[in-house]
C-alpha cells in the first residue's frame, strides 16, 4: 500500500509475468544509464525465478507463486474459469522478451540456456500447428482446451481458450528477435514459424475493410473457418502489428499477403481510430468498434505506453533505414 506494507493478493502473491517486466525494465535502464545497481537487481530477480519459478522437470516457468516462491497448485477451491496454477503463453513470451533484453547486457551461460529454452518452448509447444498460440497449459504442457464442450461452455471459458491474434503477431517478432540475439544463424525453423503466425493472423483475424487485428477468434468443432468471437481491436495488438508487419515486409517484400501495404493500412487505421489527436496518446481500443472508449481512461494498470512507444520507435528506425 502507500505506506509500504505488502498487500495480500488472493492465492498468488508473486507472478513470473510481473517479474519478467521488472527484469526487462532494469536491463533496459542499465543499458541506457550504466547504473550497475539496476543490473544487480535484474540478476537477483533472474536468480529468484530460477530458484522458485523455473520448472526443472517440464521446463518453462510457473506463473503463480506464494510470497516465499512456492508455486500455486490448482485445487477444488479454484474455479474452472480461473488461470491460477496454469502455465501460460503470456508470461512465457514476456519472459522471452525480458531474457533477450537482459542477455544483451549480461551474456551469462545460464541465462542463455533459459532464453533458448523459452524460444523453443514457445515455437514448438505453445504455438499450435495452425500458427496460433495456445493460451494456457497444465504444468506438463498439456493444453487447456474446451473445444469439445458446448458453445456456451466454450464462451464461458473464453479467457482461457481462444485465438489471440495480437499475441500471435507480437510473439512472431519476439521469437525472431530472441533468435537474432542468441546468434542463431540461418534459423529457418523460427523464421517459418513466425511467418506462419503472422499469415494466420492476417488470413483469419484481419479486418480487410478498414484494417486492424480483431481481438479474439475460435475454431469451433466442425467449422472449417475460424469464428471471430470478439471483433474489437485493442491498442496494443495494432501497435505490435505495425512493428511485425514492417519487419516481415523487409524479410518478404514480394509476399502475396503484401505486408507493407497491410502496414500502411494499419498505420492509417491507427491514426483514424486509435490516436487521440486532441489530447494525445492512444485510446484503449479502436473507436470504429468501441466509440465509448473515447471517454475511457488513457492509463491504468494494463494500459501504458510500452507497446506503442516500442512499435513507433522500431518502425521509424526501419523506415529511415529503408
CSV table of C-alpha atoms in Angstrom, one decimal:
chain,number,residue,atom,x,y,z
A,1,UNK,CA,0.0,0.0,0.0
A,2,UNK,CA,1.1,3.7,0.1
A,3,UNK,CA,2.9,3.1,3.4
A,4,UNK,CA,5.0,0.2,2.0
A,5,UNK,CA,3.0,-2.6,3.6
A,6,UNK,CA,2.7,-5.7,1.4
A,7,UNK,CA,-0.9,-6.3,0.5
A,8,UNK,CA,-2.4,-9.8,0.3
A,9,UNK,CA,-3.3,-10.7,-3.2
A,10,UNK,CA,-5.5,-13.8,-3.1
A,11,UNK,CA,-3.8,-17.1,-4.0
A,12,UNK,CA,-0.8,-15.7,-5.7
A,13,UNK,CA,1.5,-13.1,-4.1
A,14,UNK,CA,4.1,-13.1,-6.9
A,15,UNK,CA,3.9,-13.8,-10.6
A,16,UNK,CA,6.5,-14.7,-13.2
A,17,UNK,CA,4.8,-12.2,-15.6
A,18,UNK,CA,5.4,-9.2,-13.3
A,19,UNK,CA,9.0,-10.2,-12.6
A,20,UNK,CA,9.6,-10.5,-16.3
A,21,UNK,CA,8.7,-6.9,-16.8
A,22,UNK,CA,10.8,-5.9,-13.8
A,23,UNK,CA,13.8,-7.7,-15.4
A,24,UNK,CA,13.1,-6.1,-18.8
A,25,UNK,CA,12.9,-2.6,-17.4
A,26,UNK,CA,16.0,-3.0,-15.3
A,27,UNK,CA,18.1,-4.3,-18.2
A,28,UNK,CA,16.9,-1.6,-20.5
A,29,UNK,CA,17.6,1.1,-17.8
A,30,UNK,CA,21.1,-0.4,-17.2
A,31,UNK,CA,21.8,-0.4,-21.0
A,32,UNK,CA,20.8,3.3,-21.2
A,33,UNK,CA,22.4,4.5,-17.9
A,34,UNK,CA,25.2,2.2,-17.0
A,35,UNK,CA,23.8,2.1,-13.4
A,36,UNK,CA,25.2,-1.2,-12.1
A,37,UNK,CA,22.6,-1.2,-9.2
A,38,UNK,CA,19.9,-1.9,-11.8
A,39,UNK,CA,21.8,-4.7,-13.4
A,40,UNK,CA,22.5,-6.3,-10.0
A,41,UNK,CA,18.7,-6.2,-9.2
A,42,UNK,CA,17.9,-7.7,-12.6
A,43,UNK,CA,20.4,-10.6,-11.8
A,44,UNK,CA,18.8,-11.1,-8.4
A,45,UNK,CA,15.3,-11.3,-10.0
A,46,UNK,CA,16.5,-13.8,-12.6
A,47,UNK,CA,18.1,-15.9,-9.8
A,48,UNK,CA,14.9,-15.8,-7.8
A,49,UNK,CA,12.9,-17.0,-10.8
A,50,UNK,CA,15.5,-19.8,-11.3
A,51,UNK,CA,15.2,-21.0,-7.8
A,52,UNK,CA,11.4,-20.8,-7.4
A,53,UNK,CA,9.6,-20.4,-10.7
A,54,UNK,CA,11.6,-22.4,-13.2
A,55,UNK,CA,10.3,-26.0,-13.7
A,56,UNK,CA,13.3,-28.3,-13.9
A,57,UNK,CA,11.1,-31.3,-15.0
A,58,UNK,CA,8.9,-30.0,-17.7
A,59,UNK,CA,10.8,-26.7,-18.4
A,60,UNK,CA,9.4,-23.2,-18.6
A,61,UNK,CA,8.1,-21.2,-15.6
A,62,UNK,CA,5.3,-21.4,-13.1
A,63,UNK,CA,3.3,-18.2,-13.3
A,64,UNK,CA,1.7,-18.0,-9.9
A,65,UNK,CA,3.6,-18.3,-6.6
A,66,UNK,CA,3.2,-17.6,-2.9
A,67,UNK,CA,5.3,-14.9,-1.4
A,68,UNK,CA,8.0,-17.5,-0.4
A,69,UNK,CA,8.2,-18.7,-4.0
A,70,UNK,CA,6.1,-21.9,-3.7
A,71,UNK,CA,4.2,-22.4,-6.9
A,72,UNK,CA,0.4,-22.4,-6.6
A,73,UNK,CA,-1.2,-25.7,-7.5
A,74,UNK,CA,-4.8,-25.9,-8.7
A,75,UNK,CA,-7.3,-27.4,-6.2
A,76,UNK,CA,-11.1,-27.7,-5.7
A,77,UNK,CA,-11.3,-24.1,-4.4
A,78,UNK,CA,-10.1,-22.7,-7.7
A,79,UNK,CA,-12.9,-22.1,-10.2
A,80,UNK,CA,-12.8,-23.5,-13.7
A,81,UNK,CA,-12.6,-20.0,-15.2
A,82,UNK,CA,-9.5,-19.1,-13.2
A,83,UNK,CA,-6.0,-19.3,-14.6
A,84,UNK,CA,-4.4,-20.0,-11.2
A,85,UNK,CA,-2.0,-22.8,-11.3
A,86,UNK,CA,-1.7,-23.0,-15.1
A,87,UNK,CA,1.4,-22.2,-17.1
A,88,UNK,CA,0.6,-19.7,-19.9
A,89,UNK,CA,1.7,-18.1,-23.1
A,90,UNK,CA,1.6,-14.5,-21.9
A,91,UNK,CA,4.1,-14.9,-19.1
A,92,UNK,CA,6.2,-17.1,-21.4
A,93,UNK,CA,6.5,-14.6,-24.2
A,94,UNK,CA,7.3,-11.8,-21.8
A,95,UNK,CA,10.0,-13.9,-20.1
A,96,UNK,CA,11.4,-14.5,-23.5
A,97,UNK,CA,11.4,-10.7,-24.1
A,98,UNK,CA,12.9,-10.0,-20.7
A,99,UNK,CA,15.7,-12.6,-21.1
A,100,UNK,CA,16.5,-11.2,-24.5
A,101,UNK,CA,17.0,-7.7,-23.1
A,102,UNK,CA,19.0,-9.0,-20.2
A,103,UNK,CA,21.2,-11.2,-22.3
A,104,UNK,CA,22.2,-8.1,-24.4
A,105,UNK,CA,23.9,-6.6,-21.3
A,106,UNK,CA,24.7,-9.8,-19.3
A,107,UNK,CA,25.7,-12.8,-21.6
A,108,UNK,CA,25.5,-15.3,-18.8
A,109,UNK,CA,25.6,-19.0,-19.8
A,110,UNK,CA,22.6,-20.0,-17.7
A,111,UNK,CA,20.6,-17.0,-18.9
A,112,UNK,CA,21.5,-18.1,-22.5
A,113,UNK,CA,20.2,-21.6,-21.7
A,114,UNK,CA,16.9,-20.3,-20.4
A,115,UNK,CA,16.5,-17.8,-23.3
A,116,UNK,CA,17.0,-20.7,-25.8
A,117,UNK,CA,14.7,-22.9,-23.7
A,118,UNK,CA,11.9,-20.3,-23.8
A,119,UNK,CA,12.3,-19.8,-27.6
A,120,UNK,CA,12.0,-23.5,-28.3
A,121,UNK,CA,9.0,-23.9,-25.9
A,122,UNK,CA,7.1,-21.0,-27.5
A,123,UNK,CA,8.0,-22.0,-31.0
A,124,UNK,CA,7.5,-25.8,-30.8
A,125,UNK,CA,5.0,-26.3,-27.9
A,126,UNK,CA,3.0,-23.2,-27.2
A,127,UNK,CA,2.4,-22.3,-30.8
A,128,UNK,CA,-0.1,-24.7,-32.5
A,129,UNK,CA,0.4,-26.2,-35.9
A,130,UNK,CA,-2.1,-23.7,-37.3
A,131,UNK,CA,0.0,-20.8,-36.2
A,132,UNK,CA,-1.8,-19.5,-33.2
A,133,UNK,CA,-0.7,-19.6,-29.5
A,134,UNK,CA,-2.3,-21.9,-27.1
A,135,UNK,CA,-3.1,-19.7,-24.1
A,136,UNK,CA,-2.9,-21.9,-21.0
A,137,UNK,CA,-1.4,-25.3,-20.1
A,138,UNK,CA,-1.2,-27.8,-17.3
A,139,UNK,CA,2.2,-27.9,-15.7
A,140,UNK,CA,3.3,-30.7,-18.0
A,141,UNK,CA,2.3,-28.6,-21.0
A,142,UNK,CA,-1.0,-30.3,-21.7
A,143,UNK,CA,-3.1,-27.6,-23.4
A,144,UNK,CA,-6.2,-26.2,-21.6
A,145,UNK,CA,-8.9,-26.6,-24.2
A,146,UNK,CA,-12.7,-26.5,-24.1
A,147,UNK,CA,-13.2,-27.2,-27.8
A,148,UNK,CA,-15.1,-30.5,-27.1
A,149,UNK,CA,-17.6,-28.7,-24.9
A,150,UNK,CA,-20.9,-27.0,-25.8
A,151,UNK,CA,-20.6,-23.5,-27.2
A,152,UNK,CA,-22.0,-21.9,-24.0
A,153,UNK,CA,-19.2,-23.6,-22.0
A,154,UNK,CA,-16.6,-22.5,-24.5
A,155,UNK,CA,-17.6,-18.9,-24.3
A,156,UNK,CA,-17.8,-19.1,-20.5
A,157,UNK,CA,-14.1,-20.1,-20.6
A,158,UNK,CA,-13.1,-17.8,-23.4
A,159,UNK,CA,-10.4,-16.1,-21.3
A,160,UNK,CA,-8.6,-19.4,-21.1
A,161,UNK,CA,-9.1,-20.7,-24.6
A,162,UNK,CA,-9.3,-18.5,-27.7
A,163,UNK,CA,-7.1,-17.3,-30.6
A,164,UNK,CA,-5.5,-14.0,-29.7
A,165,UNK,CA,-4.3,-12.5,-33.0
A,166,UNK,CA,-2.5,-9.7,-31.3
A,167,UNK,CA,-0.3,-12.1,-29.2
A,168,UNK,CA,0.4,-14.1,-32.3
A,169,UNK,CA,1.8,-11.2,-34.3
A,170,UNK,CA,3.7,-9.9,-31.2
A,171,UNK,CA,5.2,-13.3,-30.5
A,172,UNK,CA,6.4,-13.7,-34.1
A,173,UNK,CA,8.6,-10.7,-33.7
A,174,UNK,CA,9.8,-11.6,-30.2
A,175,UNK,CA,10.9,-15.0,-31.4
A,176,UNK,CA,12.9,-13.6,-34.3
A,177,UNK,CA,14.5,-11.0,-32.0
A,178,UNK,CA,15.5,-13.7,-29.5
A,179,UNK,CA,16.9,-15.9,-32.2
A,180,UNK,CA,18.9,-13.0,-33.5
A,181,UNK,CA,20.3,-12.0,-30.1
A,182,UNK,CA,21.2,-15.7,-29.5
A,183,UNK,CA,23.2,-15.6,-32.7
A,184,UNK,CA,21.3,-18.5,-34.3
A,185,UNK,CA,22.4,-18.0,-37.9
A,186,UNK,CA,20.1,-19.3,-40.7
A,187,UNK,CA,17.4,-20.2,-38.2
A,188,UNK,CA,14.8,-21.1,-40.8
A,189,UNK,CA,12.6,-23.0,-38.4
A,190,UNK,CA,11.9,-20.0,-36.2
A,191,UNK,CA,11.6,-17.8,-39.3
A,192,UNK,CA,9.0,-20.1,-40.9
A,193,UNK,CA,7.0,-20.5,-37.7
A,194,UNK,CA,7.0,-16.7,-37.2
A,195,UNK,CA,5.7,-16.2,-40.8
A,196,UNK,CA,3.1,-18.9,-40.2
A,197,UNK,CA,1.8,-17.0,-37.1
A,198,UNK,CA,1.6,-13.6,-39.0
A,199,UNK,CA,0.0,-15.2,-42.0
A,200,UNK,CA,-2.6,-17.0,-39.8
A,201,UNK,CA,-3.5,-13.7,-38.1
A,202,UNK,CA,-3.8,-11.9,-41.4
A,203,UNK,CA,-5.9,-14.6,-43.0
A,204,UNK,CA,-8.2,-15.1,-40.0
A,205,UNK,CA,-8.2,-12.0,-37.8
A,206,UNK,CA,-7.7,-9.0,-40.1
A,207,UNK,CA,-10.4,-6.5,-40.9
A,208,UNK,CA,-10.0,-6.2,-44.7
A,209,UNK,CA,-12.4,-3.3,-44.9
A,210,UNK,CA,-10.7,-0.7,-42.7
A,211,UNK,CA,-7.7,-2.6,-41.3
A,212,UNK,CA,-6.8,-3.8,-37.8
A,213,UNK,CA,-6.5,-7.1,-36.0
A,214,UNK,CA,-9.5,-8.4,-34.2
A,215,UNK,CA,-9.2,-9.3,-30.5
A,216,UNK,CA,-10.4,-12.9,-30.4
A,217,UNK,CA,-11.3,-15.9,-32.6
A,218,UNK,CA,-12.2,-19.5,-32.1
A,219,UNK,CA,-12.1,-22.8,-34.0
A,220,UNK,CA,-15.5,-24.3,-33.1
A,221,UNK,CA,-15.6,-28.0,-33.7
A,222,UNK,CA,-16.8,-28.9,-37.2
A,223,UNK,CA,-16.2,-25.5,-38.6
A,224,UNK,CA,-13.8,-25.1,-41.5
A,225,UNK,CA,-13.1,-21.4,-40.7
A,226,UNK,CA,-12.2,-19.6,-37.5
A,227,UNK,CA,-15.1,-17.5,-36.0
A,228,UNK,CA,-14.5,-14.0,-34.7
A,229,UNK,CA,-15.9,-14.0,-31.1
A,230,UNK,CA,-14.7,-10.5,-30.2
A,231,UNK,CA,-14.4,-8.0,-33.0
A,232,UNK,CA,-13.0,-5.1,-31.0
A,233,UNK,CA,-9.4,-4.0,-31.8
A,234,UNK,CA,-7.3,-3.2,-28.7
A,235,UNK,CA,-4.5,-0.7,-29.0
A,236,UNK,CA,-1.5,-3.0,-28.2
A,237,UNK,CA,-2.3,-5.5,-30.8
A,238,UNK,CA,-2.3,-2.8,-33.5
A,239,UNK,CA,0.9,-1.4,-32.2
A,240,UNK,CA,2.6,-4.8,-32.2
A,241,UNK,CA,1.0,-5.5,-35.6
A,242,UNK,CA,2.7,-2.5,-37.2
A,243,UNK,CA,6.1,-3.4,-35.9
A,244,UNK,CA,5.8,-7.0,-37.0
A,245,UNK,CA,4.3,-6.3,-40.4
A,246,UNK,CA,7.0,-3.8,-41.3
A,247,UNK,CA,9.6,-6.4,-40.1
A,248,UNK,CA,8.0,-9.1,-42.3
A,249,UNK,CA,7.8,-6.7,-45.3
A,250,UNK,CA,11.6,-6.3,-45.1
A,251,UNK,CA,12.1,-10.1,-45.0
A,252,UNK,CA,9.5,-11.0,-47.6
A,253,UNK,CA,9.0,-7.9,-49.8
A,254,UNK,CA,7.2,-9.8,-52.6
A,255,UNK,CA,5.0,-12.0,-50.4
A,256,UNK,CA,1.4,-12.3,-51.8
A,257,UNK,CA,0.0,-11.1,-48.5
A,258,UNK,CA,1.6,-7.7,-49.1
A,259,UNK,CA,3.0,-7.0,-45.7
A,260,UNK,CA,4.0,-3.4,-46.4
A,261,UNK,CA,0.5,-2.5,-47.7
A,262,UNK,CA,-1.0,-4.1,-44.6
A,263,UNK,CA,1.4,-2.0,-42.5
A,264,UNK,CA,0.3,1.2,-44.3
A,265,UNK,CA,-3.4,0.3,-43.8
A,266,UNK,CA,-2.8,-0.4,-40.1
A,267,UNK,CA,-1.0,2.9,-39.7
A,268,UNK,CA,-3.9,4.7,-41.4
A,269,UNK,CA,-6.3,2.8,-39.1
A,270,UNK,CA,-4.3,3.8,-36.0
A,271,UNK,CA,-4.3,7.4,-37.0
A,272,UNK,CA,-8.0,7.3,-37.7
A,273,UNK,CA,-9.4,5.3,-34.8
A,274,UNK,CA,-6.7,4.9,-32.1
A,275,UNK,CA,-4.7,8.1,-31.7
A,276,UNK,CA,-6.3,11.0,-29.8
A,277,UNK,CA,-5.2,14.0,-31.9
A,278,UNK,CA,-6.8,16.4,-29.5
A,279,UNK,CA,-5.4,15.4,-26.1
A,280,UNK,CA,-2.6,12.9,-27.1
A,281,UNK,CA,-1.9,9.2,-26.5
A,282,UNK,CA,-3.9,6.3,-27.8
A,283,UNK,CA,-7.4,5.1,-26.9
A,284,UNK,CA,-7.6,1.6,-25.4
A,285,UNK,CA,-9.3,0.2,-28.5
A,286,UNK,CA,-10.4,1.3,-32.0
A,287,UNK,CA,-13.3,3.7,-32.0
A,288,UNK,CA,-14.8,2.1,-35.1
A,289,UNK,CA,-15.8,-0.8,-32.8
A,290,UNK,CA,-15.9,0.9,-29.4
A,291,UNK,CA,-16.7,4.6,-29.7
A,292,UNK,CA,-17.3,4.7,-26.0
A,293,UNK,CA,-13.6,4.4,-25.4
A,294,UNK,CA,-13.1,8.0,-26.4
A,295,UNK,CA,-14.1,8.9,-22.9
A,296,UNK,CA,-12.4,6.0,-21.1
A,297,UNK,CA,-9.2,6.0,-19.1
A,298,UNK,CA,-6.0,6.6,-21.1
A,299,UNK,CA,-3.9,4.9,-18.5
A,300,UNK,CA,-4.4,2.2,-15.8
A,301,UNK,CA,-2.7,-1.0,-14.6
A,302,UNK,CA,-3.0,-2.7,-18.0
A,303,UNK,CA,-2.7,0.4,-20.2
A,304,UNK,CA,0.7,2.0,-20.6
A,305,UNK,CA,2.8,3.4,-23.5
A,306,UNK,CA,5.1,0.3,-23.6
A,307,UNK,CA,3.6,-1.3,-26.7
A,308,UNK,CA,3.0,1.8,-28.9
A,309,UNK,CA,6.2,3.5,-28.0
A,310,UNK,CA,8.3,0.5,-28.9
A,311,UNK,CA,6.4,0.0,-32.1
A,312,UNK,CA,6.6,3.5,-33.3
A,313,UNK,CA,10.3,3.7,-32.4
A,314,UNK,CA,11.1,0.5,-34.2
A,315,UNK,CA,9.0,1.5,-37.2
A,316,UNK,CA,10.7,4.9,-37.5
A,317,UNK,CA,14.1,3.3,-37.4
A,318,UNK,CA,13.2,0.7,-40.0
A,319,UNK,CA,11.6,3.3,-42.4
A,320,UNK,CA,14.6,5.6,-42.1
A,321,UNK,CA,16.9,2.7,-42.9
A,322,UNK,CA,14.9,1.9,-45.9
